[in-house]
XYZ file of C-alpha atoms in Angstrom:
140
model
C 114.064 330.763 108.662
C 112.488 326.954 108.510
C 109.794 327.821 110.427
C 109.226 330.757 108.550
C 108.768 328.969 105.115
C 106.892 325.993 107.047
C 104.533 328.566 108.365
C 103.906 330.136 104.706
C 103.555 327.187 103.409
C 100.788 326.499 105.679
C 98.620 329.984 105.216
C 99.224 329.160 101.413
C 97.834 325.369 101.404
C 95.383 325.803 104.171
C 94.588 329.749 104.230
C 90.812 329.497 105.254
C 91.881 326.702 108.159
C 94.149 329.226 109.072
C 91.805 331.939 109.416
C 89.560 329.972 111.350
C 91.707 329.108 113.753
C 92.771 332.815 114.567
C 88.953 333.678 114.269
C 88.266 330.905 117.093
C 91.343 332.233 119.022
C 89.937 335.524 119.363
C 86.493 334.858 119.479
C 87.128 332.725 122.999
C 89.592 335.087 124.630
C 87.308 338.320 124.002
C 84.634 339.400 126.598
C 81.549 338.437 124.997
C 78.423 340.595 124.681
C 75.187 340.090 126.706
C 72.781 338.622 123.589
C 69.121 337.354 123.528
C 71.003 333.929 123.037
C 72.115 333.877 126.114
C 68.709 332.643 127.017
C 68.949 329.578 124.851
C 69.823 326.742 126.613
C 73.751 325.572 126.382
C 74.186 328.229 123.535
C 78.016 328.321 124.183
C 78.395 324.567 123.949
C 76.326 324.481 120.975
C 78.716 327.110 119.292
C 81.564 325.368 120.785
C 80.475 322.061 119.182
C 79.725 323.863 115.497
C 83.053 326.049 115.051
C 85.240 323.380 115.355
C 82.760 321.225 113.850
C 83.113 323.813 110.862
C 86.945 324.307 111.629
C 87.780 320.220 110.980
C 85.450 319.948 107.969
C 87.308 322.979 106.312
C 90.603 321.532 107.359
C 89.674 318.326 105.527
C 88.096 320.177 102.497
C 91.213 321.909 101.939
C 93.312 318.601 102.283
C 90.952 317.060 100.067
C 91.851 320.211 97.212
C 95.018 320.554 97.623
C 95.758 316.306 98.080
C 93.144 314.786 96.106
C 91.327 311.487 97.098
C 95.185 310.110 97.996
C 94.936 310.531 101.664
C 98.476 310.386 103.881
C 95.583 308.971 107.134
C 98.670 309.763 109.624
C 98.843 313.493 108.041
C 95.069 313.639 108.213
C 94.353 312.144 111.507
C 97.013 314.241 112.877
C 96.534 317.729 111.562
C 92.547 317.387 110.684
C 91.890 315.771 114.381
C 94.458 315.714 116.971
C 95.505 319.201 116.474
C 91.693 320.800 116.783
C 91.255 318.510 120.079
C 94.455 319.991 121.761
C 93.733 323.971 120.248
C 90.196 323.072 122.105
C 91.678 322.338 125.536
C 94.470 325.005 124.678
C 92.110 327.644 124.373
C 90.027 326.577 127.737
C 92.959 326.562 129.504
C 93.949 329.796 127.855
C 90.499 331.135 128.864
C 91.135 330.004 132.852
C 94.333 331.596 133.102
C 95.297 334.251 130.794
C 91.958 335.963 130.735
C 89.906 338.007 133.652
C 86.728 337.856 131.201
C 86.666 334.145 130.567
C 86.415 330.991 132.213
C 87.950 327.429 130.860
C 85.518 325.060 131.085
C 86.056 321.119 130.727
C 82.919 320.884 129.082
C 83.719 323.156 126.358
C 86.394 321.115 125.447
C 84.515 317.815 125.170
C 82.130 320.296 122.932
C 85.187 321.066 120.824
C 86.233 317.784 120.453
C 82.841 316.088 120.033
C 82.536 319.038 116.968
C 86.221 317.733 115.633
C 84.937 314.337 115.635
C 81.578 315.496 113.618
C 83.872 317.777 111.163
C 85.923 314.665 110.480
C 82.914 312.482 109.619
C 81.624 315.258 107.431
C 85.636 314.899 105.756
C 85.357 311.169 105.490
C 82.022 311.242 103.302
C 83.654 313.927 101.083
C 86.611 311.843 100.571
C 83.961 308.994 99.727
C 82.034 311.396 97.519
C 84.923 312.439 95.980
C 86.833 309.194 95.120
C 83.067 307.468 93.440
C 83.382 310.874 91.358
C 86.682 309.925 89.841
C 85.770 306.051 89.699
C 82.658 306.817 87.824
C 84.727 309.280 85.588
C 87.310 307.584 84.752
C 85.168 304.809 83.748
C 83.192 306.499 81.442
């Protein structure tokens, strides 16, 4: 029953995060379509490197509304970083093994991460943008 709340708790505090990840789980365990981007060069690590890119910054955003500028670093760095990194290598592995349509790729995963590590910066300088908001407010 724990889990249960803990889990609630989570779609409630963090429900586009949340959708994103289930959006990213599916999108990289369904067959995927023959497109005219195939023929752009590295398109899948490019789209690798922007959804979690997009995934971290929302993850941060959300922390950021629901926390305010007073940060819990170990909550952050943990949830808003590590976690991404190891749903990236989940999902390749995921991808190798579970799947007939898919194939992990090592690559992908340094994609993933390299778009956690991006998402994070783009967190960071909201924080920053955030916290020179209140200073400036609350000086005025």
């Amino acid at each position: 029953m724990k889990n249960k709340t803990i889990m609630t708790q989570h779609l409630k505090k963090y429900p586009f995060s949340c959708l994103l990840i289930a959006v990213i789980w599916v999108l990289c365990l369904i067959p995927v379509p023959e497109t005219p981007l195939n023929d752009i060069n590295l398109i899948d690590k490019w789209t690798h490197f922007v959804m979690y890119g997009v995934l971290t910054t929302v993850i941060w955003v959300e922390y950021i509304r629901r926390h305010g500028t007073i940060v819990n670093w170990q909550r952050v760095l943990i949830g808003g970083m590590a976690c991404p990194v190891v749903m990236g290598i989940l999902v390749e592995l995921a991808q190798a093994y579970l799947t007939t349509c898919r194939s992990g790729d090592w690559v992908d995963a340094m994609c993933n991460s390299i778009g956690v590590l991006l998402g994070a910066i783009i967190g960071k300088t909201v924080i920053c943008i955030v916290e020179r908001r209140k200073s400036v407010l609350s000086t005025h």
